[in-house]
CSV table of C-alpha atoms in Angstrom, one decimal:
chain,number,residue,atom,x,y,z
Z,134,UNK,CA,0.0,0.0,0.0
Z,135,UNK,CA,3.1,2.3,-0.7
Z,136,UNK,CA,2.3,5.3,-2.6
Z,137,UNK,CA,-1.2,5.9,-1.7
Z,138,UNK,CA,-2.1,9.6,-0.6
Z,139,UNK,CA,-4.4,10.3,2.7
Z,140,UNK,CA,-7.2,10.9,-0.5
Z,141,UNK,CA,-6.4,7.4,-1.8
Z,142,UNK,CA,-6.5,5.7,1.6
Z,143,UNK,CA,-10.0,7.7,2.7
Z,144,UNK,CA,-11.2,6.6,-0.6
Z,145,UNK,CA,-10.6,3.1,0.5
Z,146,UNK,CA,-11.7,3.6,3.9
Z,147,UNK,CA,-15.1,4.6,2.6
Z,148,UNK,CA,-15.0,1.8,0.3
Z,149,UNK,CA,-14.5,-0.8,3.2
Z,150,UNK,CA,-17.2,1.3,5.1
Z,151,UNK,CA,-20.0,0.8,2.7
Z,152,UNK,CA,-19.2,-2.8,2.2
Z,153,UNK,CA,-20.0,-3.2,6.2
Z,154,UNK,CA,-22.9,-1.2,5.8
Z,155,UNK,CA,-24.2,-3.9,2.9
Z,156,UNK,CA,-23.5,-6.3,4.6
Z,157,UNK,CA,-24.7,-5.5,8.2
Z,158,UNK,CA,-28.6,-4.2,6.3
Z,159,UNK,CA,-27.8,-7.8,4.5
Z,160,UNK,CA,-27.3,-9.6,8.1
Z,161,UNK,CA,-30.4,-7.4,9.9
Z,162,UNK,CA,-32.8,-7.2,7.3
Z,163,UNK,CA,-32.8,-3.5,7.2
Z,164,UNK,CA,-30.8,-0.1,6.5
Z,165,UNK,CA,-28.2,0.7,9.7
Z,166,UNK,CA,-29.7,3.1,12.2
Z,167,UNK,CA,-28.5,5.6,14.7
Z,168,UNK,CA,-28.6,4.9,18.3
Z,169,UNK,CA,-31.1,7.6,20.3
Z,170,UNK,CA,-29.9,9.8,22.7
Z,171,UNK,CA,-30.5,8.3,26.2
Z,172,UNK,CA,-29.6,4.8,25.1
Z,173,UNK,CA,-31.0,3.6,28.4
Z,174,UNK,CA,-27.4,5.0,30.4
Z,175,UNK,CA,-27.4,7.3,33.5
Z,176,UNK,CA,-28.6,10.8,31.7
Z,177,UNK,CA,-26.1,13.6,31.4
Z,178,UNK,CA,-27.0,16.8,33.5
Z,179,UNK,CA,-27.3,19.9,30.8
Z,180,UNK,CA,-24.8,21.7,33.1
Z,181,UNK,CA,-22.3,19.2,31.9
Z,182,UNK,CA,-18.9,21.1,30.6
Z,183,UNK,CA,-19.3,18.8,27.2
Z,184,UNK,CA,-23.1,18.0,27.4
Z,185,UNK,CA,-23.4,18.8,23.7
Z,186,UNK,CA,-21.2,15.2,23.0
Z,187,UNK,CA,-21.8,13.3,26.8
Z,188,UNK,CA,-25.2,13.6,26.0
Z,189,UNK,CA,-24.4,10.4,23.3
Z,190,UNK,CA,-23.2,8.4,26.0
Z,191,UNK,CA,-20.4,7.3,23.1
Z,192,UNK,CA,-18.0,6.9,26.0
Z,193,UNK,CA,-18.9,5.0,29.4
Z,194,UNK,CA,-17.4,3.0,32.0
Z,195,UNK,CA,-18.3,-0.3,32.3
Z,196,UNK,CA,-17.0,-2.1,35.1
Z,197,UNK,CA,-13.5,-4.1,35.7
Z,198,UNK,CA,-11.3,-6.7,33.9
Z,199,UNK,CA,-10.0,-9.5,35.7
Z,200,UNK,CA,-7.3,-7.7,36.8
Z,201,UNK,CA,-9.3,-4.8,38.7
Z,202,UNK,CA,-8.4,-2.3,36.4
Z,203,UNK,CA,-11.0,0.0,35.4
Z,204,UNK,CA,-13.0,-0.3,31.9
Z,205,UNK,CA,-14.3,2.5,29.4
Z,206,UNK,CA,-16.0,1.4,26.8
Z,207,UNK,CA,-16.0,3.4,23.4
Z,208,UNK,CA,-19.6,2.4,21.5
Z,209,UNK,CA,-19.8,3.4,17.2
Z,210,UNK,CA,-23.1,2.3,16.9
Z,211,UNK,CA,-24.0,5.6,19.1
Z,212,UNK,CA,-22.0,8.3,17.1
Z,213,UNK,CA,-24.4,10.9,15.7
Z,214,UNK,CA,-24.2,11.2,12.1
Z,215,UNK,CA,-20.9,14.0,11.4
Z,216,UNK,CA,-23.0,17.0,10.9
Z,217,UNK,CA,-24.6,16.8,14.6
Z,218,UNK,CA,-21.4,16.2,16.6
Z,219,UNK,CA,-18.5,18.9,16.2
Z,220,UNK,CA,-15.0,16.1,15.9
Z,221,UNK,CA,-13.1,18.4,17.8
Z,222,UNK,CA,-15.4,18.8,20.5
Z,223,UNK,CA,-15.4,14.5,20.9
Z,224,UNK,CA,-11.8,14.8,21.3
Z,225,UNK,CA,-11.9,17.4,24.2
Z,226,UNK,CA,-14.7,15.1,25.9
Z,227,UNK,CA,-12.6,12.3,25.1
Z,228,UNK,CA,-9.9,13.8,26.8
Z,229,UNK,CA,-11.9,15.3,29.6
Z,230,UNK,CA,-13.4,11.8,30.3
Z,231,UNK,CA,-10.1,9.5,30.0
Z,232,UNK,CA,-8.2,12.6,32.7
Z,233,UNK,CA,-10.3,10.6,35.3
Z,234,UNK,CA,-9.0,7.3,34.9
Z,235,UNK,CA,-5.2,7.6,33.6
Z,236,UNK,CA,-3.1,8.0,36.4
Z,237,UNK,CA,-3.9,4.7,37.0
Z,238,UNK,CA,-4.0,1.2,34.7
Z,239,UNK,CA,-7.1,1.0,32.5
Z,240,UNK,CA,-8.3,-0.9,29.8
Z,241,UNK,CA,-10.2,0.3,26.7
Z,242,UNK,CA,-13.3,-2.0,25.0
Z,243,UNK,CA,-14.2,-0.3,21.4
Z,244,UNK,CA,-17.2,-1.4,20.2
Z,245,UNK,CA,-16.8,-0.4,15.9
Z,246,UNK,CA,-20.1,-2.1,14.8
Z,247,UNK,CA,-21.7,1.1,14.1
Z,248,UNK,CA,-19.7,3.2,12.8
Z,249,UNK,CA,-20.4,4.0,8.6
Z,250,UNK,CA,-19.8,6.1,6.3
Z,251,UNK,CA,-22.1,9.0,7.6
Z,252,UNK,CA,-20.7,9.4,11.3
Z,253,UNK,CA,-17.0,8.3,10.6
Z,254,UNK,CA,-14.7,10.7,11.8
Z,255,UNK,CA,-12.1,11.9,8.8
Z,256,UNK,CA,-8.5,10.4,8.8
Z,257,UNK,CA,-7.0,13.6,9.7
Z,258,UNK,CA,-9.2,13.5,13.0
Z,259,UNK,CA,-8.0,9.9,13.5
Z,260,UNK,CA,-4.2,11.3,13.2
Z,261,UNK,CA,-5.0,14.2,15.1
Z,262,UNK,CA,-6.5,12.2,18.0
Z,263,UNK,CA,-3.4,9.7,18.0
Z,264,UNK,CA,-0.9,12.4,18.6
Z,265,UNK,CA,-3.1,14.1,20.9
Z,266,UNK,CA,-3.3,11.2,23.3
Z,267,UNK,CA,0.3,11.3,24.3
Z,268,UNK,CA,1.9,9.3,26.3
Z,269,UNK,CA,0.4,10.1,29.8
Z,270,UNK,CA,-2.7,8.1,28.5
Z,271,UNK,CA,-1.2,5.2,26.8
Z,272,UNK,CA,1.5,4.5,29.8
Z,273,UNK,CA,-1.1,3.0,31.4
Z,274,UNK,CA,-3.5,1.9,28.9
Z,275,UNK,CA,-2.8,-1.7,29.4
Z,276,UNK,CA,-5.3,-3.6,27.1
Z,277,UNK,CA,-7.4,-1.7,24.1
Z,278,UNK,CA,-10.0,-5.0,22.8
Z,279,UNK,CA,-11.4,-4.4,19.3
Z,280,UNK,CA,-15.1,-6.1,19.2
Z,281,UNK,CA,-16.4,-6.9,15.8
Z,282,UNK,CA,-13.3,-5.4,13.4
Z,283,UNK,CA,-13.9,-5.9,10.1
Z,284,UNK,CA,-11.5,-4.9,7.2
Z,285,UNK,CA,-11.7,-1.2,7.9
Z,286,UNK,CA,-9.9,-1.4,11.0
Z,287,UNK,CA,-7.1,-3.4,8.7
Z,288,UNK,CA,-6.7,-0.4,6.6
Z,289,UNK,CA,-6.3,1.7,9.4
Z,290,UNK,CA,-4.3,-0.4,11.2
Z,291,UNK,CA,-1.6,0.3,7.9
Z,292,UNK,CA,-2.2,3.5,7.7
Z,293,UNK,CA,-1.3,4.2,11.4
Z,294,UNK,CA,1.5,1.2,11.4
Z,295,UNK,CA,4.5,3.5,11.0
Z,296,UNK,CA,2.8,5.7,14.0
Z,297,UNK,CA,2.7,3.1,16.3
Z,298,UNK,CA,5.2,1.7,18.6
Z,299,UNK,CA,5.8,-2.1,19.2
Z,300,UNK,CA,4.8,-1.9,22.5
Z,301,UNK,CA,1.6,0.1,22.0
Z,302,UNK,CA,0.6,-2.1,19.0
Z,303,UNK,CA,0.8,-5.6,21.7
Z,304,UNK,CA,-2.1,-4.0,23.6
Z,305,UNK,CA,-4.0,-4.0,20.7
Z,306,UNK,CA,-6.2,-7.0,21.1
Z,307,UNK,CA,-9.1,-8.2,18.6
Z,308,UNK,CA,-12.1,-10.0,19.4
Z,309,UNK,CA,-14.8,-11.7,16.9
Z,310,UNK,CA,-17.4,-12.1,19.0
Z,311,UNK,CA,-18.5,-10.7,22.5
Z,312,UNK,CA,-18.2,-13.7,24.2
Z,313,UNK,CA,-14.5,-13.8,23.6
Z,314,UNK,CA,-14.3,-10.9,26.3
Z,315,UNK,CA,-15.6,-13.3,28.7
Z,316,UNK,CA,-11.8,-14.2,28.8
Z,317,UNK,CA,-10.5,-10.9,29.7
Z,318,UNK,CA,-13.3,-8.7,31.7
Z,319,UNK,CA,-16.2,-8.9,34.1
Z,320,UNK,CA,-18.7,-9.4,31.7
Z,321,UNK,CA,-22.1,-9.3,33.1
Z,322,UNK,CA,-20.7,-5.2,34.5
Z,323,UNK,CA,-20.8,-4.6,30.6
Z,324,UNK,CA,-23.3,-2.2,29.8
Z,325,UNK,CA,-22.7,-3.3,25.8
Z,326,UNK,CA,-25.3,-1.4,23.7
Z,327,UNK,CA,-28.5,-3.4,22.6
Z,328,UNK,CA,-27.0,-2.6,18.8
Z,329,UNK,CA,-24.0,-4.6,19.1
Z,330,UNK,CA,-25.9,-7.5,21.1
Z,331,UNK,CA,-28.0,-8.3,18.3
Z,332,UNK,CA,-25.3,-7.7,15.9
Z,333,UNK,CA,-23.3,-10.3,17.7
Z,334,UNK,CA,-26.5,-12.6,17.6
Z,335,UNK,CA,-27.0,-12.1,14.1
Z,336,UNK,CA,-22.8,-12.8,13.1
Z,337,UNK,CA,-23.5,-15.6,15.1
Z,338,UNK,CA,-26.5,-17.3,13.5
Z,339,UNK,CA,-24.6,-16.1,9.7
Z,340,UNK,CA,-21.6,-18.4,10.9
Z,341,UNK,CA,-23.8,-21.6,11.8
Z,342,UNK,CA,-25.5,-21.3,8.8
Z,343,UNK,CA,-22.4,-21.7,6.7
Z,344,UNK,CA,-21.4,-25.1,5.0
Z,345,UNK,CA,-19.1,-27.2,6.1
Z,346,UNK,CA,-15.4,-27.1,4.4
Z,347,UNK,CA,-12.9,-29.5,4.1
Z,348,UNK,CA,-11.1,-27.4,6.4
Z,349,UNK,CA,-9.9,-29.5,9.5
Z,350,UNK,CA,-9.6,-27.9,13.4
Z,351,UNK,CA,-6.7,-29.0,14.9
Z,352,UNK,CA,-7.1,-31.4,17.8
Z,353,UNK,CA,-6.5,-30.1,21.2
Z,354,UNK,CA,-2.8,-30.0,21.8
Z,355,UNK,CA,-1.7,-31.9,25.0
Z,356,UNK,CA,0.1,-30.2,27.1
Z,357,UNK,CA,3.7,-29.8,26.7
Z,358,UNK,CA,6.5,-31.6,28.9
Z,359,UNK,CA,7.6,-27.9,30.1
Z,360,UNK,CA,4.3,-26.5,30.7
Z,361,UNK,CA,3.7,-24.7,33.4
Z,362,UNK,CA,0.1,-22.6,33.2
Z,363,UNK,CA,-3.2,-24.3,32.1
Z,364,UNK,CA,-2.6,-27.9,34.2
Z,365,UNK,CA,-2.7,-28.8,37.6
Z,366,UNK,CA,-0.2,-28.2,40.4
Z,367,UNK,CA,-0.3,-32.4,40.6
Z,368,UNK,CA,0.7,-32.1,36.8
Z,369,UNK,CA,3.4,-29.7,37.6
Z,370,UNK,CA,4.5,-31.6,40.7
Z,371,UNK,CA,5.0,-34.5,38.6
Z,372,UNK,CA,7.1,-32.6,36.2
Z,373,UNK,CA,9.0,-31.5,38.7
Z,374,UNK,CA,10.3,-34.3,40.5
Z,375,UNK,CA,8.2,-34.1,43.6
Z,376,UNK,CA,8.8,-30.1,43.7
Z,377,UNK,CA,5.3,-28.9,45.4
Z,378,UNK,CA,6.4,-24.8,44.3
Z,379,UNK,CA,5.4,-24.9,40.6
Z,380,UNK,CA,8.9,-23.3,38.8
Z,381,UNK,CA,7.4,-19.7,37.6
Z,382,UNK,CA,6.6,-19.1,41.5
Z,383,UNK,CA,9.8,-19.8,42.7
Z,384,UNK,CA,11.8,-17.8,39.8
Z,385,UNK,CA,9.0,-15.0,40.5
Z,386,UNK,CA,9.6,-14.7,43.9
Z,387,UNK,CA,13.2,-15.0,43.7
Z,388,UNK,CA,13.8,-11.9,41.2
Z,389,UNK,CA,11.2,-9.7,44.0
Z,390,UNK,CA,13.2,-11.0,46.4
Z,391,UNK,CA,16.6,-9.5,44.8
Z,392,UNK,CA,15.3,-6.8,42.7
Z,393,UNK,CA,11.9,-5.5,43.9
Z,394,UNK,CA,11.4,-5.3,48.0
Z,395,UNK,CA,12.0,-1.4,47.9
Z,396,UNK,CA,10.7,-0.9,44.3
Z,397,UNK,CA,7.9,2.0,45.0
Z,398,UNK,CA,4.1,0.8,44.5
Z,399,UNK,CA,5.1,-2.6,43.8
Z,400,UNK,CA,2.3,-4.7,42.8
Z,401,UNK,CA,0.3,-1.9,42.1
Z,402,UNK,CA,0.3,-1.8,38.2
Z,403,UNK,CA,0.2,-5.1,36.0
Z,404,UNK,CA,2.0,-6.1,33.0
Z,405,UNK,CA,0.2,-5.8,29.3
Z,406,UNK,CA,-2.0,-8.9,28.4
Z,407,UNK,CA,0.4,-9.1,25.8
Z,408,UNK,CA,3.6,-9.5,27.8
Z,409,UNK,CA,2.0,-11.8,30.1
Z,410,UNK,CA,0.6,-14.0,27.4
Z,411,UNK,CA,4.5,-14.3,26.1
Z,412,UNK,CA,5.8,-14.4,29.4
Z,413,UNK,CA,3.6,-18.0,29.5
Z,414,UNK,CA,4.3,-19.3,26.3
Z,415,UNK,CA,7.9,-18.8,26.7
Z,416,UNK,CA,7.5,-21.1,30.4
Z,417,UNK,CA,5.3,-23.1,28.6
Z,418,UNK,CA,7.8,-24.1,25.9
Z,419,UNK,CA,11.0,-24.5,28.4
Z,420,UNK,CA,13.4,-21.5,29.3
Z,421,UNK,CA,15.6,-22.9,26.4
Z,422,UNK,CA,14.3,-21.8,23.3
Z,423,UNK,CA,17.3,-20.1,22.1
Z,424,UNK,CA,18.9,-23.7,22.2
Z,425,UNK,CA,15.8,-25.3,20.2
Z,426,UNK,CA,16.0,-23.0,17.2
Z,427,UNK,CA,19.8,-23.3,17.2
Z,428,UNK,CA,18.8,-26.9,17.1
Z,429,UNK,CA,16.4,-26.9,14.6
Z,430,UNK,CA,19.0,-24.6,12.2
Z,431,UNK,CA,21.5,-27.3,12.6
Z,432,UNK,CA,19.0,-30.3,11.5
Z,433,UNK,CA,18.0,-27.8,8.6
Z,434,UNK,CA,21.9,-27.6,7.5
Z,435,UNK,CA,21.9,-31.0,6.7
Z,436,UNK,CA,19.0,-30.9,4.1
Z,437,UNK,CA,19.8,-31.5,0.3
Z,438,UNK,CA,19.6,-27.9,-1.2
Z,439,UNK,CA,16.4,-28.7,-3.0
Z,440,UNK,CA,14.6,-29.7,-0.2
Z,441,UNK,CA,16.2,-26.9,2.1
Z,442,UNK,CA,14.9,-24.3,-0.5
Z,443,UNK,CA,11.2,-25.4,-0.8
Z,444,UNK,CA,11.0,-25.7,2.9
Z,445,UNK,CA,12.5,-21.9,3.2
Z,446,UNK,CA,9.9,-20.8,0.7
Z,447,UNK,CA,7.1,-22.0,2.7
Z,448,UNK,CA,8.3,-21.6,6.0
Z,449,UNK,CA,8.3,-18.0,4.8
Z,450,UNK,CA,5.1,-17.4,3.8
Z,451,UNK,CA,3.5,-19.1,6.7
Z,452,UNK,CA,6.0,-16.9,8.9
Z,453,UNK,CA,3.9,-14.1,6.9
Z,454,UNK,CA,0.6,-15.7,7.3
Z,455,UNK,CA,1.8,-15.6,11.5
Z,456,UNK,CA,2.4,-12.3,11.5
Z,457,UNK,CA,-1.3,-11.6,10.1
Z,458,UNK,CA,-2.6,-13.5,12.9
Z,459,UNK,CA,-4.4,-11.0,14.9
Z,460,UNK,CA,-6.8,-10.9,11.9
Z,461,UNK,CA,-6.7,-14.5,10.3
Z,462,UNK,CA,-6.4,-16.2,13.7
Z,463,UNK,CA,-3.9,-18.4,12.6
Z,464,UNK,CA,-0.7,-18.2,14.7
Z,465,UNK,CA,2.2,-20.2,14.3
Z,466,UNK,CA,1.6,-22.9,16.5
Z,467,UNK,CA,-2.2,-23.0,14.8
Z,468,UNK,CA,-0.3,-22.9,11.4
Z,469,UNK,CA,2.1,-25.9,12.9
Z,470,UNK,CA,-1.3,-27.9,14.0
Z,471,UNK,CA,-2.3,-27.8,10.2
Z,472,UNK,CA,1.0,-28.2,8.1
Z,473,UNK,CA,3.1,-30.3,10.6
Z,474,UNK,CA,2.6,-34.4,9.4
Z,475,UNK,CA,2.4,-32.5,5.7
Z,476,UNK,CA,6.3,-31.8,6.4
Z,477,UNK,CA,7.3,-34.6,8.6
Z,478,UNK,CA,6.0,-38.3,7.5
Z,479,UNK,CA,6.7,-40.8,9.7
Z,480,UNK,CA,8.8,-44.0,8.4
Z,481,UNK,CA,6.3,-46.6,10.1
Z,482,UNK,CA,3.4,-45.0,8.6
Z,483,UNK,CA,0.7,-43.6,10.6
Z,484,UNK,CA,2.5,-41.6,13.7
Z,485,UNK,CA,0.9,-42.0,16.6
Z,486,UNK,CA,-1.0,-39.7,18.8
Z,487,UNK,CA,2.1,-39.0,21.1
Z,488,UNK,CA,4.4,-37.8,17.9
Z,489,UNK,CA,2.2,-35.3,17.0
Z,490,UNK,CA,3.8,-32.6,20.1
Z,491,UNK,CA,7.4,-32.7,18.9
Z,492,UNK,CA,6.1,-32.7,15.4
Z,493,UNK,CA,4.2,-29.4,15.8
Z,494,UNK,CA,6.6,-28.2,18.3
Z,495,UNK,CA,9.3,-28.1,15.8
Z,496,UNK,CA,7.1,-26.9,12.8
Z,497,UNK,CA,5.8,-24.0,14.9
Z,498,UNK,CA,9.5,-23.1,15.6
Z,499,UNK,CA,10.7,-23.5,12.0
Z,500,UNK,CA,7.8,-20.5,11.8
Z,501,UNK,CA,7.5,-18.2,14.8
Z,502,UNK,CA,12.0,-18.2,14.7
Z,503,UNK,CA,12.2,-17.8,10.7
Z,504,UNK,CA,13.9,-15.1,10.2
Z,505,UNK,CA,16.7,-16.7,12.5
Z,506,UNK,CA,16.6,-20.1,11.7
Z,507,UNK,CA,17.1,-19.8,8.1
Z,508,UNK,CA,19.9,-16.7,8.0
Z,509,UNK,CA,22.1,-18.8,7.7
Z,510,UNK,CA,22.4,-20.2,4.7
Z,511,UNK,CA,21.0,-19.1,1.1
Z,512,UNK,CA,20.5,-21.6,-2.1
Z,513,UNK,CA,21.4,-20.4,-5.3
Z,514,UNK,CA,18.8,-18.6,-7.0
Z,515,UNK,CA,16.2,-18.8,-4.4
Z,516,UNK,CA,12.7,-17.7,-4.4
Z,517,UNK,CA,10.9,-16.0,-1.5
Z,518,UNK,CA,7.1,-15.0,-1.4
């Protein structure tokens, strides 16, 4: 998408915008509506400083996540269409509203069902309202869940890509369906706009009604020699030759021990979703993934270069298709799950239930550590995707 003016990439936006718009009057039967006024929330007093935009309720908080931190939720399906609400005042309130919350960690829930081509704000407003929200808010904005995104939020997303940093972009987190919240806030304190339930009803009923594909889901993965979250401390106990401290506690509590005892409001804020999530994989796999993927480079050295150059050209695209994954849902160990007895057959035929771990394990490692694991050595007159 190099090359493309702000003109060409609001030409697209629109584009994608429409298409929603079809197919949401497709999903509900009828044209996309605005949201009254009141929306059933607490009613804003007129004597409110921004009661011309507060009065929308576009902005509440809902409740905690499972961490205790504070929610706001952001709702499209309530923006006025653009000639009722003045952009600039929203980003005041916006402001104004998010003061209240940021010197401590919050979490953000944006709703986008809703928002179309006649109440989306312009993409200069967008940029505006990124660089406006300096750091002071996002420090401890520790989660932002995107419900219901749709390929509008992709085109964004590239537009703003050189904008954001690699640690704001792993608080970005993007949800299908409502229910997928259920694994990261208090639910039933949502006060989720009767708009976006029914949308999420109707998605719902659309994806049962599709046909069946070929298209296999991956068996449950059992767990993993090393793991150490998901199982049961009598799992981990076994593991651990009789240890009855599971490993992550006692490495935990070790590093407070040396490094944290007079570290000021300790405990007090929490670690991205993000960070923890890789914090747990990287436990889950074994502390010595840097000597797996030197492993796996040294196996790949001794393949015939043929073989060694068709395995680099898919290795890479999937490596592509992984990086994708918050919007195709296919990570690398998903990706490994699907492609892993297509790369490795087993000489007695049928591998048994117990080969398929190591089999994925390495697969999803030959993916996820690409870019490492295959630096090393070039064929002549290779191909890449």
């Amino acid at each position: 998408m190099e090359g493309m003016s702000e003109i060409d990439f609001e030409k697209l936006a629109e584009i994608e915008l429409r298409k929603d718009e079809a197919e949401n009057a497709e999903l509900e039967g009828s044209q996309v509506s605005f949201a009254s006024v009141s929306n059933g929330d607490a009613e804003i007093s007129p004597t409110h400083p921004y009661y011309d935009v507060a009065r929308h309720n576009i902005l509440h908080l809902v409740g905690d996540d499972n961490l205790g931190r504070k929610v706001i939720a952001f709702s499209c399906c309530r923006l006025p269409p653009s000639y009722q609400l003045n952009h600039r005042r929203l980003l005041e309130y916006l402001k104004y509203a998010l003061d209240q919350y940021v010197e401590n960690d919050y979490t953000v829930v944006y709703f986008h069902y809703g928002l179309n081509s006649k109440n989306k704000p312009s993409l200069s407003w967008l940029q505006s309202a990124y660089k406006e929200f300096d750091r002071k808010y996002k420090k401890n904005l520790k989660a932002l869940y995107i419900v219901h995104p749709t390929n509008f939020i992709k085109i964004i997303w590239n537009i703003f890509k050189p904008l954001i940093s690699h640690k704001f972009g792993k608080k970005v987190i993007y949800l299908n369906y409502l229910s997928d919240l259920r694994d990261h806030l208090k639910y039933d304190q949502l006060k989720i706009p009767q708009e976006v339930i029914r949308h999420d009803e109707n998605l719902r009923t659309k994806q049962k009604k599709k046909p069946l594909t070929a298209v296999k889901t991956p068996p449950p993965r059992p767990p993993l020699p090393t793991q150490q979250f998901g199982v049961s401390l009598q799992y981990l106990k076994a593991k651990n030759k009789g240890e009855l401290i599971p490993p992550v506690m006692k490495h935990t509590v070790s590093y407070l021990k040396r490094k944290g005892l007079k570290a000021e409001g300790l405990f007090r804020r929490s670690a991205s979703i993000q960070s923890i999530k890789e914090i747990q994989k990287l436990y889950n796999q074994g502390v010595e993934s840097s000597l797996r993927v030197m492993i796996c480079r040294e196996i790949l050295h001794g393949l015939p270069e043929q073989n060694y150059a068709v395995l680099k050209f898919l290795i890479c695209f999937l490596h592509m298709v992984s990086q994708e994954s918050i919007f195709n849902k296919m990570t690398g160990s998903n990706l490994a799950c699907v492609f892993g007895l297509n790369l490795i057959w087993s000489p007695k035929g049928t591998p048994s239930f117990s080969t398929l771990v190591p089999i994925n394990i390495f697969i999803g490692l030959l993916i996820e550590f690409y870019p490492t694991i295959f630096s090393s050595r070039s064929v002549p007159g290779e191909q890449l995707p």
